[in-house]
Amino acid sequence: MIVVLLALLVGAQPALAHANLVRSDPPANSAQKTAPTVVRLWYSEEVEPSFSQVRVLDSRGAQLDNGDSHRAPNDSKEMDVSLPPDLPLGLYTVVWNALSAVDGHATTGSFAFTVGDVPLSESSSREIIALVDTTLANNAPPPAYQVVARAFNLLALVALAGSFFFPLLVLFSAIQSAQTQKPIVPTKILDSARAAWSQRWLRVVIVAWVLYAIATLGMLVMQSLTVGGLQAIPRVLTATRFGTLWSLRVAILLALGALIVKARSGWTTDIKPARTLLLAAGLSVLLILTQSLNSHNAALDDPPLLALVIDFVHTAGTAIWLGGLLQLLTTLPIFIRALDANQQGRVLGIVIARFSFIAFLVVGIIVASGAYSMLVQVGSIEALFGTLYGDSLLIKLALVGVLLAVAAFNLIVVRPALAQATSQRGLRIARAFRRATVVEVVTATAIIVLVGLMTSVAPARAAYESTPKLLLQTQRVDDLQVTLGVAPGTVGTNDFDVKVQEAANGTTVSNAQVVRLLGTMQEMDMGTQETTLTQQGAGHYTLRGDLLSMVGRWKVEVLIRRDGLDDARTTFNFAALSQSPKAEPSYLSLALHQPEVLLGLALTALAFAVGTASVMVGKLKTRERRVTLLGAIGVAVLGLIVVWQNPLVVSSSSNTVTAASLFVPEQFRFLRSPMPGNADTLNAGRQIYAQNCVACHGPQGKGNGPLAVNLNPRPVDLTVHARLHTEGELHYWVTNGIKGSAMSAWQEQLTDTQRWQVVQFIRSLSLGAQTPAAPTNAPTPAP
């Protein structure tokens, strides 16, 4: 059994989670002079040949390949399909679906290529439809049954494995250590308490085993539903890596069940850290390993095996921590109640201290391994804030913070109070501890549900597109759900697709008499451009046209006319850019480029480390510990204030919207200057700049004027930043100033024409325009 696990571990060839298409031959959207005889597709990770397929369709949707789609014999990431000889000239679409052999997730997609002198533009309707459908599918939340199955599976595994870790690492070791140093419980009473605890513990173990057996069966059903239904179960078991791991998991589970039955009589009377308990814990470790072999981290390959080991350590640590919490709630009260009243508080305090120490070590491992997984599975702040996986991770981190806060309460407040409490007060504190443990268990369950969601969707790194190929918005109007897709969303020719569905059940609407787009430029009066889309079936209506003819904000109204019903109208707002739009960076992403923010975060992290150390160092007295904690809290608050006060006016790169841009109203961001960019405009702007701006920004716009040294934050370098912003943004700041900086509003001092003139000149600074020296009446620098 262990040999099979090691073989799977070493033989795995992980890549990026989910089998995404990496490249193809012929390449996507290519024109081939001669017809290919084979179409080859390469994916980001190993695929299951039994549940992966490639088809080649002609322009009418008829399948033209030879029906022999198969995985390449020398490359487990390649799928091939052959084509008949003398393929006619024309347009062809490759439609593919793949099942990851690593994490069991299914992906689909399509692309087009042409043979001969055939314009690829004919593929616009099919390409935009496939792009819209694929994006909608990727953005949709996973089916509820997948989330429930994965969450229930992990919860049952944590409960089962944690049941064996708790007596070995916490309860027995804590009691033995205390009895060795200074016996606090007579041996007879201790044996009686352990026997009472053993009976409850065994029932919890049996329930956890049954639940995990049900969860394991549920995972098989879930995987079968993912790939085609319950009839696919035999194929899933015999022809997939998931089936091999599942069968191995069942074998380990049966072995653990047999061990529980065999050791039941001995465990009922007096469970001790004997060979059978160690063997049961070892089998639990193997169950965790099979879980990790089907994880997102198993699909990473740089460096090999490291991500897999980290996922295993993370899951094992979770079982020790959260499984231990469940034991504290369900079995420990039986042990404590079997003791004398004057012993209960001290013993509970000893067990809490031991569990807190183990939990502190384990949480450190969980945080470190989780940070690594977050780095490789998320990859960027934008992906963290822009994907369902990232949103779930943020909520998970917040809930982990709640767990840590409750754990700190138990360690700082409950444990010292129990050690010094009378019997009556000890009972009250014990009840408070139990309520806190209930909060921890409920919070831990919520975390595991979130993990079930995260393991059911693509990781943020794979799901996030820094340069999206499609602008996609969905709105509901009347009884319809209307989706508008625009590719690539830039000025000029675009493909438009309107997908119409019934809002109640998602049924596509293909009987609309007219579907029309009415486009209006918001920053300039250009009238309304109106165009009609063509019905393509399956609820799609498409158009290729030049509706977006200028950079700026556009309002596109979709009109849907159906027989016997009132027209349905809804409006979409978006920006047409001069190049492929990049996803806007988050506030936090831009903040991390600021030295002040980094300083504030460093202070907060230092405070957390000092506060944690003060809790764990046993030699500190209570008063010293409290003083240290208060100091740490003060430093943390100072760090957060530094972060909060940062004005965020510096851009991180030339092709992104800067932090300050996030505070510019959208109706102003894409305004264009009404002034011609000629010599007269630049000369007028140069004079305005010399009279009003040189003192801060310097004669060359470098941010080194005579007043700059006394300003915080320092003026920006206009030769760099002017080209990072639109004319509308620059005009808005000259007019209204920049909050949190010394840049004041010039709306009262300069006319609108003068403000546009200085904007034109500021833009010219990035091209190396010369500026005059500061005039003699420039403000004198402050002393």
mmCIF file of N, CA and C in Angstrom, residues 436-545:
data_model
loop_
_atom_site.group_PDB
_atom_site.id
_atom_site.type_symbol
_atom_site.label_atom_id
_atom_site.label_comp_id
_atom_site.label_asym_id
_atom_site.label_seq_id
_atom_site.Cartn_x
_atom_site.Cartn_y
_atom_site.Cartn_z
ATOM 1 N N ALA A 436 -16.294 29.071 24.355
ATOM 2 C CA ALA A 436 -15.273 29.536 23.409
ATOM 3 C C ALA A 436 -14.897 28.434 22.423
ATOM 4 N N THR A 437 -14.852 27.194 22.915
ATOM 5 C CA THR A 437 -14.523 26.073 22.040
ATOM 6 C C THR A 437 -15.616 25.846 21.006
ATOM 7 N N VAL A 438 -16.873 26.035 21.415
ATOM 8 C CA VAL A 438 -17.975 25.915 20.454
ATOM 9 C C VAL A 438 -17.801 26.939 19.329
ATOM 10 N N VAL A 439 -17.446 28.175 19.699
ATOM 11 C CA VAL A 439 -17.209 29.208 18.686
ATOM 12 C C VAL A 439 -16.087 28.773 17.749
ATOM 13 N N GLU A 440 -15.027 28.208 18.312
ATOM 14 C CA GLU A 440 -13.907 27.755 17.488
ATOM 15 C C GLU A 440 -14.330 26.651 16.527
ATOM 16 N N VAL A 441 -15.107 25.679 17.011
ATOM 17 C CA VAL A 441 -15.522 24.564 16.158
ATOM 18 C C VAL A 441 -16.433 25.056 15.036
ATOM 19 N N VAL A 442 -17.376 25.950 15.363
ATOM 20 C CA VAL A 442 -18.263 26.493 14.332
ATOM 21 C C VAL A 442 -17.458 27.278 13.293
ATOM 22 N N THR A 443 -16.519 28.090 13.764
ATOM 23 C CA THR A 443 -15.682 28.855 12.841
ATOM 24 C C THR A 443 -14.831 27.933 11.975
ATOM 25 N N ALA A 444 -14.288 26.871 12.588
ATOM 26 C CA ALA A 444 -13.482 25.910 11.834
ATOM 27 C C ALA A 444 -14.318 25.210 10.770
ATOM 28 N N THR A 445 -15.567 24.896 11.103
ATOM 29 C CA THR A 445 -16.447 24.274 10.108
ATOM 30 C C THR A 445 -16.687 25.209 8.934
ATOM 31 N N ALA A 446 -16.892 26.498 9.221
ATOM 32 C CA ALA A 446 -17.069 27.478 8.146
ATOM 33 C C ALA A 446 -15.818 27.563 7.275
ATOM 34 N N ILE A 447 -14.649 27.469 7.894
ATOM 35 C CA ILE A 447 -13.395 27.495 7.130
ATOM 36 C C ILE A 447 -13.328 26.303 6.185
ATOM 37 N N ILE A 448 -13.718 25.136 6.672
ATOM 38 C CA ILE A 448 -13.641 23.939 5.841
ATOM 39 C C ILE A 448 -14.637 24.021 4.683
ATOM 40 N N VAL A 449 -15.810 24.629 4.913
ATOM 41 C CA VAL A 449 -16.755 24.842 3.813
ATOM 42 C C VAL A 449 -16.123 25.735 2.748
ATOM 43 N N LEU A 450 -15.414 26.786 3.180
ATOM 44 C CA LEU A 450 -14.726 27.650 2.225
ATOM 45 C C LEU A 450 -13.639 26.892 1.470
ATOM 46 N N VAL A 451 -12.937 26.012 2.170
ATOM 47 C CA VAL A 451 -11.926 25.192 1.496
ATOM 48 C C VAL A 451 -12.586 24.299 0.444
ATOM 49 N N GLY A 452 -13.792 23.774 0.774
ATOM 50 C CA GLY A 452 -14.525 22.996 -0.215
ATOM 51 C C GLY A 452 -14.831 23.805 -1.458
ATOM 52 N N LEU A 453 -15.165 25.085 -1.272
ATOM 53 C CA LEU A 453 -15.407 25.962 -2.421
ATOM 54 C C LEU A 453 -14.116 26.227 -3.180
ATOM 55 N N MET A 454 -13.023 26.492 -2.463
ATOM 56 C CA MET A 454 -11.754 26.815 -3.114
ATOM 57 C C MET A 454 -11.212 25.638 -3.913
ATOM 58 N N THR A 455 -11.409 24.414 -3.425
ATOM 59 C CA THR A 455 -10.924 23.246 -4.152
ATOM 60 C C THR A 455 -11.835 22.852 -5.301
ATOM 61 N N SER A 456 -12.996 23.524 -5.419
ATOM 62 C CA SER A 456 -13.932 23.227 -6.506
ATOM 63 C C SER A 456 -13.793 24.195 -7.671
ATOM 64 N N VAL A 457 -12.998 25.256 -7.504
ATOM 65 C CA VAL A 457 -12.816 26.245 -8.562
ATOM 66 C C VAL A 457 -11.347 26.312 -8.943
ATOM 67 N N ALA A 458 -11.089 26.956 -10.059
ATOM 68 C CA ALA A 458 -9.700 27.124 -10.498
ATOM 69 C C ALA A 458 -8.970 28.067 -9.557
ATOM 70 N N PRO A 459 -7.701 27.785 -9.242
ATOM 71 C CA PRO A 459 -6.921 28.717 -8.416
ATOM 72 C C PRO A 459 -6.879 30.096 -9.050
ATOM 73 N N ALA A 460 -6.654 31.097 -8.202
ATOM 74 C CA ALA A 460 -6.706 32.477 -8.670
ATOM 75 C C ALA A 460 -5.712 32.742 -9.788
ATOM 76 N N ARG A 461 -4.508 32.149 -9.685
ATOM 77 C CA ARG A 461 -3.489 32.389 -10.717
ATOM 78 C C ARG A 461 -3.978 31.932 -12.081
ATOM 79 N N ALA A 462 -4.678 30.773 -12.121
ATOM 80 C CA ALA A 462 -5.166 30.251 -13.393
ATOM 81 C C ALA A 462 -6.410 30.977 -13.875
ATOM 82 N N ALA A 463 -7.244 31.458 -12.937
ATOM 83 C CA ALA A 463 -8.515 32.067 -13.319
ATOM 84 C C ALA A 463 -8.374 33.535 -13.695
ATOM 85 N N TYR A 464 -7.336 34.212 -13.177
ATOM 86 C CA TYR A 464 -7.223 35.654 -13.377
ATOM 87 C C TYR A 464 -6.493 35.962 -14.682
ATOM 88 N N GLU A 465 -7.019 36.899 -15.429
ATOM 89 C CA GLU A 465 -6.380 37.365 -16.654
ATOM 90 C C GLU A 465 -5.963 38.819 -16.465
ATOM 91 N N SER A 466 -4.656 39.059 -16.449
ATOM 92 C CA SER A 466 -4.181 40.432 -16.293
ATOM 93 C C SER A 466 -4.523 41.282 -17.507
ATOM 94 N N THR A 467 -4.616 40.657 -18.682
ATOM 95 C CA THR A 467 -5.030 41.354 -19.891
ATOM 96 C C THR A 467 -6.199 40.597 -20.496
ATOM 97 N N PRO A 468 -7.423 40.867 -20.071
ATOM 98 C CA PRO A 468 -8.562 40.093 -20.545
ATOM 99 C C PRO A 468 -8.803 40.285 -22.032
ATOM 100 N N LYS A 469 -9.258 39.218 -22.692
ATOM 101 C CA LYS A 469 -9.558 39.272 -24.110
ATOM 102 C C LYS A 469 -11.010 39.644 -24.360
ATOM 103 N N LEU A 470 -11.762 39.823 -23.301
ATOM 104 C CA LEU A 470 -13.200 40.008 -23.442
ATOM 105 C C LEU A 470 -13.716 40.938 -22.361
ATOM 106 N N LEU A 471 -14.529 41.929 -22.757
ATOM 107 C CA LEU A 471 -15.311 42.710 -21.801
ATOM 108 C C LEU A 471 -16.660 42.023 -21.668
ATOM 109 N N LEU A 472 -17.048 41.668 -20.458
ATOM 110 C CA LEU A 472 -18.256 40.864 -20.260
ATOM 111 C C LEU A 472 -19.064 41.430 -19.100
ATOM 112 N N GLN A 473 -20.320 41.711 -19.344
ATOM 113 C CA GLN A 473 -21.230 42.187 -18.301
ATOM 114 C C GLN A 473 -22.575 41.479 -18.460
ATOM 115 N N THR A 474 -23.224 41.225 -17.329
ATOM 116 C CA THR A 474 -24.538 40.576 -17.335
ATOM 117 C C THR A 474 -25.508 41.410 -16.514
ATOM 118 N N GLN A 475 -26.717 41.605 -17.052
ATOM 119 C CA GLN A 475 -27.760 42.345 -16.354
ATOM 120 C C GLN A 475 -29.093 41.622 -16.517
ATOM 121 N N ARG A 476 -29.981 41.911 -15.589
ATOM 122 C CA ARG A 476 -31.327 41.347 -15.668
ATOM 123 C C ARG A 476 -32.311 42.451 -16.027
ATOM 124 N N VAL A 477 -33.185 42.182 -16.992
ATOM 125 C CA VAL A 477 -34.202 43.141 -17.396
ATOM 126 C C VAL A 477 -35.492 42.367 -17.667
ATOM 127 N N ASP A 478 -36.564 42.804 -17.051
ATOM 128 C CA ASP A 478 -37.851 42.113 -17.157
ATOM 129 C C ASP A 478 -37.676 40.646 -16.762
ATOM 130 N N ASP A 479 -38.033 39.734 -17.682
ATOM 131 C CA ASP A 479 -37.905 38.309 -17.393
ATOM 132 C C ASP A 479 -36.655 37.702 -18.006
ATOM 133 N N LEU A 480 -35.726 38.547 -18.435
ATOM 134 C CA LEU A 480 -34.554 38.077 -19.168
ATOM 135 C C LEU A 480 -33.265 38.344 -18.400
ATOM 136 N N GLN A 481 -32.270 37.504 -18.666
ATOM 137 C CA GLN A 481 -30.892 37.748 -18.245
ATOM 138 C C GLN A 481 -30.078 37.980 -19.508
ATOM 139 N N VAL A 482 -29.511 39.174 -19.624
ATOM 140 C CA VAL A 482 -28.830 39.583 -20.854
ATOM 141 C C VAL A 482 -27.346 39.743 -20.572
ATOM 142 N N THR A 483 -26.531 39.086 -21.384
ATOM 143 C CA THR A 483 -25.072 39.177 -21.271
ATOM 144 C C THR A 483 -24.512 39.818 -22.530
ATOM 145 N N LEU A 484 -23.697 40.852 -22.358
ATOM 146 C CA LEU A 484 -23.028 41.506 -23.483
ATOM 147 C C LEU A 484 -21.540 41.212 -23.415
ATOM 148 N N GLY A 485 -21.007 40.635 -24.481
ATOM 149 C CA GLY A 485 -19.572 40.385 -24.591
ATOM 150 C C GLY A 485 -18.991 41.194 -25.733
ATOM 151 N N VAL A 486 -17.845 41.853 -25.470
ATOM 152 C CA VAL A 486 -17.167 42.658 -26.486
ATOM 153 C C VAL A 486 -15.703 42.239 -26.518
ATOM 154 N N ALA A 487 -15.217 41.851 -27.680
ATOM 155 C CA ALA A 487 -13.827 41.423 -27.812
ATOM 156 C C ALA A 487 -13.185 42.138 -29.000
ATOM 157 N N PRO A 488 -12.025 42.779 -28.805
ATOM 158 C CA PRO A 488 -11.238 42.818 -27.564
ATOM 159 C C PRO A 488 -11.557 44.007 -26.663
ATOM 160 N N GLY A 489 -12.558 44.827 -27.027
ATOM 161 C CA GLY A 489 -12.915 45.970 -26.186
ATOM 162 C C GLY A 489 -12.063 47.195 -26.437
ATOM 163 N N THR A 490 -11.457 47.282 -27.600
ATOM 164 C CA THR A 490 -10.617 48.429 -27.939
ATOM 165 C C THR A 490 -11.288 49.242 -29.038
ATOM 166 N N VAL A 491 -10.746 50.438 -29.313
ATOM 167 C CA VAL A 491 -11.294 51.284 -30.366
ATOM 168 C C VAL A 491 -11.086 50.611 -31.720
ATOM 169 N N GLY A 492 -12.132 50.632 -32.535
ATOM 170 C CA GLY A 492 -12.035 50.029 -33.853
ATOM 171 C C GLY A 492 -12.983 48.852 -33.970
ATOM 172 N N THR A 493 -12.590 47.881 -34.776
ATOM 173 C CA THR A 493 -13.443 46.718 -35.028
ATOM 174 C C THR A 493 -13.478 45.801 -33.817
ATOM 175 N N ASN A 494 -14.687 45.450 -33.409
ATOM 176 C CA ASN A 494 -14.896 44.545 -32.278
ATOM 177 C C ASN A 494 -15.943 43.510 -32.640
ATOM 178 N N ASP A 495 -15.869 42.370 -31.956
ATOM 179 C CA ASP A 495 -16.917 41.357 -32.042
ATOM 180 C C ASP A 495 -17.856 41.552 -30.858
ATOM 181 N N PHE A 496 -19.145 41.627 -31.131
ATOM 182 C CA PHE A 496 -20.164 41.796 -30.099
ATOM 183 C C PHE A 496 -21.023 40.534 -30.048
ATOM 184 N N ASP A 497 -21.343 40.114 -28.848
ATOM 185 C CA ASP A 497 -22.244 38.976 -28.670
ATOM 186 C C ASP A 497 -23.223 39.299 -27.554
ATOM 187 N N VAL A 498 -24.500 39.199 -27.830
ATOM 188 C CA VAL A 498 -25.544 39.344 -26.812
ATOM 189 C C VAL A 498 -26.146 37.960 -26.585
ATOM 190 N N LYS A 499 -25.997 37.444 -25.376
ATOM 191 C CA LYS A 499 -26.589 36.154 -25.021
ATOM 192 C C LYS A 499 -27.830 36.423 -24.187
ATOM 193 N N VAL A 500 -28.967 35.891 -24.628
ATOM 194 C CA VAL A 500 -30.247 36.147 -23.984
ATOM 195 C C VAL A 500 -30.755 34.845 -23.370
ATOM 196 N N GLN A 501 -31.066 34.896 -22.081
ATOM 197 C CA GLN A 501 -31.580 33.740 -21.367
ATOM 198 C C GLN A 501 -32.774 34.160 -20.514
ATOM 199 N N GLU A 502 -33.636 33.195 -20.223
ATOM 200 C CA GLU A 502 -34.712 33.444 -19.275
ATOM 201 C C GLU A 502 -34.122 33.515 -17.877
ATOM 202 N N ALA A 503 -34.462 34.560 -17.139
ATOM 203 C CA ALA A 503 -33.868 34.782 -15.820
ATOM 204 C C ALA A 503 -34.269 33.691 -14.835
ATOM 205 N N ALA A 504 -35.453 33.110 -15.010
ATOM 206 C CA ALA A 504 -35.959 32.152 -14.026
ATOM 207 C C ALA A 504 -35.205 30.835 -14.049
ATOM 208 N N ASN A 505 -34.903 30.324 -15.253
ATOM 209 C CA ASN A 505 -34.312 28.981 -15.336
ATOM 210 C C ASN A 505 -33.084 28.884 -16.228
ATOM 211 N N GLY A 506 -32.643 29.985 -16.814
ATOM 212 C CA GLY A 506 -31.441 29.968 -17.645
ATOM 213 C C GLY A 506 -31.651 29.450 -19.047
ATOM 214 N N THR A 507 -32.903 29.166 -19.445
ATOM 215 C CA THR A 507 -33.174 28.683 -20.801
ATOM 216 C C THR A 507 -32.838 29.768 -21.817
ATOM 217 N N THR A 508 -32.147 29.380 -22.893
ATOM 218 C CA THR A 508 -31.755 30.359 -23.894
ATOM 219 C C THR A 508 -32.957 30.814 -24.707
ATOM 220 N N VAL A 509 -32.907 32.077 -25.151
ATOM 221 C CA VAL A 509 -33.981 32.678 -25.932
ATOM 222 C C VAL A 509 -33.448 32.936 -27.337
ATOM 223 N N SER A 510 -33.934 32.163 -28.307
ATOM 224 C CA SER A 510 -33.439 32.278 -29.681
ATOM 225 C C SER A 510 -34.498 32.756 -30.650
ATOM 226 N N ASN A 511 -35.657 33.192 -30.124
ATOM 227 C CA ASN A 511 -36.754 33.598 -31.006
ATOM 228 C C ASN A 511 -36.996 35.093 -31.007
ATOM 229 N N ALA A 512 -36.004 35.880 -30.588
ATOM 230 C CA ALA A 512 -36.173 37.333 -30.609
ATOM 231 C C ALA A 512 -36.231 37.813 -32.056
ATOM 232 N N GLN A 513 -37.196 38.682 -32.350
ATOM 233 C CA GLN A 513 -37.313 39.206 -33.707
ATOM 234 C C GLN A 513 -36.184 40.164 -34.044
ATOM 235 N N VAL A 514 -35.821 40.996 -33.065
ATOM 236 C CA VAL A 514 -34.762 41.984 -33.280
ATOM 237 C C VAL A 514 -33.927 42.088 -32.011
ATOM 238 N N VAL A 515 -32.618 42.076 -32.162
ATOM 239 C CA VAL A 515 -31.691 42.414 -31.079
ATOM 240 C C VAL A 515 -30.778 43.511 -31.618
ATOM 241 N N ARG A 516 -30.801 44.652 -30.969
ATOM 242 C CA ARG A 516 -30.140 45.830 -31.530
ATOM 243 C C ARG A 516 -29.247 46.468 -30.472
ATOM 244 N N LEU A 517 -28.128 47.054 -30.921
ATOM 245 C CA LEU A 517 -27.220 47.813 -30.064
ATOM 246 C C LEU A 517 -27.318 49.281 -30.436
ATOM 247 N N LEU A 518 -27.410 50.148 -29.410
ATOM 248 C CA LEU A 518 -27.415 51.590 -29.614
ATOM 249 C C LEU A 518 -26.273 52.167 -28.785
ATOM 250 N N GLY A 519 -25.217 52.626 -29.445
ATOM 251 C CA GLY A 519 -24.013 53.098 -28.767
ATOM 252 C C GLY A 519 -23.939 54.610 -28.698
ATOM 253 N N THR A 520 -23.614 55.132 -27.513
ATOM 254 C CA THR A 520 -23.486 56.580 -27.316
ATOM 255 C C THR A 520 -22.192 56.877 -26.598
ATOM 256 N N MET A 521 -21.381 57.782 -27.168
ATOM 257 C CA MET A 521 -20.160 58.246 -26.535
ATOM 258 C C MET A 521 -20.528 59.247 -25.442
ATOM 259 N N GLN A 522 -20.067 58.995 -24.193
ATOM 260 C CA GLN A 522 -20.520 59.816 -23.080
ATOM 261 C C GLN A 522 -19.775 61.136 -22.967
ATOM 262 N N GLU A 523 -18.503 61.200 -23.406
ATOM 263 C CA GLU A 523 -17.730 62.425 -23.243
ATOM 264 C C GLU A 523 -17.858 63.389 -24.411
ATOM 265 N N MET A 524 -18.506 62.953 -25.490
ATOM 266 C CA MET A 524 -18.609 63.805 -26.675
ATOM 267 C C MET A 524 -19.932 63.516 -27.367
ATOM 268 N N ASP A 525 -20.576 64.565 -27.839
ATOM 269 C CA ASP A 525 -21.846 64.410 -28.526
ATOM 270 C C ASP A 525 -21.596 63.938 -29.956
ATOM 271 N N MET A 526 -21.733 62.641 -30.179
ATOM 272 C CA MET A 526 -21.536 62.053 -31.501
ATOM 273 C C MET A 526 -22.829 61.424 -32.021
ATOM 274 N N GLY A 527 -23.944 61.705 -31.327
ATOM 275 C CA GLY A 527 -25.185 61.064 -31.716
ATOM 276 C C GLY A 527 -25.212 59.620 -31.235
ATOM 277 N N THR A 528 -26.164 58.874 -31.699
ATOM 278 C CA THR A 528 -26.318 57.464 -31.325
ATOM 279 C C THR A 528 -26.076 56.580 -32.537
ATOM 280 N N GLN A 529 -25.152 55.643 -32.403
ATOM 281 C CA GLN A 529 -24.883 54.690 -33.463
ATOM 282 C C GLN A 529 -25.707 53.436 -33.206
ATOM 283 N N GLU A 530 -26.463 53.005 -34.199
ATOM 284 C CA GLU A 530 -27.401 51.894 -34.032
ATOM 285 C C GLU A 530 -27.064 50.796 -35.023
ATOM 286 N N THR A 531 -27.091 49.554 -34.558
ATOM 287 C CA THR A 531 -26.789 48.427 -35.418
ATOM 288 C C THR A 531 -27.543 47.200 -34.937
ATOM 289 N N THR A 532 -27.841 46.298 -35.842
ATOM 290 C CA THR A 532 -28.639 45.104 -35.551
ATOM 291 C C THR A 532 -27.749 43.862 -35.573
ATOM 292 N N LEU A 533 -27.974 42.965 -34.625
ATOM 293 C CA LEU A 533 -27.188 41.745 -34.507
ATOM 294 C C LEU A 533 -27.869 40.597 -35.238
ATOM 295 N N THR A 534 -27.080 39.569 -35.555
ATOM 296 C CA THR A 534 -27.566 38.399 -36.286
ATOM 297 C C THR A 534 -27.758 37.227 -35.333
ATOM 298 N N GLN A 535 -28.893 36.545 -35.452
ATOM 299 C CA GLN A 535 -29.162 35.386 -34.604
ATOM 300 C C GLN A 535 -28.261 34.218 -34.996
ATOM 301 N N GLN A 536 -27.632 33.601 -33.978
ATOM 302 C CA GLN A 536 -26.721 32.485 -34.210
ATOM 303 C C GLN A 536 -27.201 31.190 -33.556
ATOM 304 N N GLY A 537 -28.338 31.232 -32.869
ATOM 305 C CA GLY A 537 -28.838 30.057 -32.171
ATOM 306 C C GLY A 537 -28.304 29.982 -30.758
ATOM 307 N N ALA A 538 -28.943 29.143 -29.931
ATOM 308 C CA ALA A 538 -28.552 28.931 -28.536
ATOM 309 C C ALA A 538 -28.532 30.235 -27.742
ATOM 310 N N GLY A 539 -29.415 31.168 -28.127
ATOM 311 C CA GLY A 539 -29.523 32.417 -27.385
ATOM 312 C C GLY A 539 -28.499 33.460 -27.731
ATOM 313 N N HIS A 540 -27.660 33.247 -28.744
ATOM 314 C CA HIS A 540 -26.591 34.176 -29.099
ATOM 315 C C HIS A 540 -26.986 35.021 -30.315
ATOM 316 N N TYR A 541 -26.652 36.311 -30.241
ATOM 317 C CA TYR A 541 -26.857 37.255 -31.334
ATOM 318 C C TYR A 541 -25.556 38.041 -31.474
ATOM 319 N N THR A 542 -24.944 37.994 -32.665
ATOM 320 C CA THR A 542 -23.577 38.505 -32.812
ATOM 321 C C THR A 542 -23.497 39.582 -33.883
ATOM 322 N N LEU A 543 -22.378 40.306 -33.824
ATOM 323 C CA LEU A 543 -22.089 41.376 -34.778
ATOM 324 C C LEU A 543 -20.599 41.636 -34.771
ATOM 325 N N ARG A 544 -20.025 41.872 -35.933
ATOM 326 C CA ARG A 544 -18.676 42.422 -36.034
ATOM 327 C C ARG A 544 -18.797 43.809 -36.640
ATOM 328 N N GLY A 545 -18.329 44.837 -35.900
ATOM 329 C CA GLY A 545 -18.490 46.191 -36.403
ATOM 330 C C GLY A 545 -17.626 47.190 -35.680
#
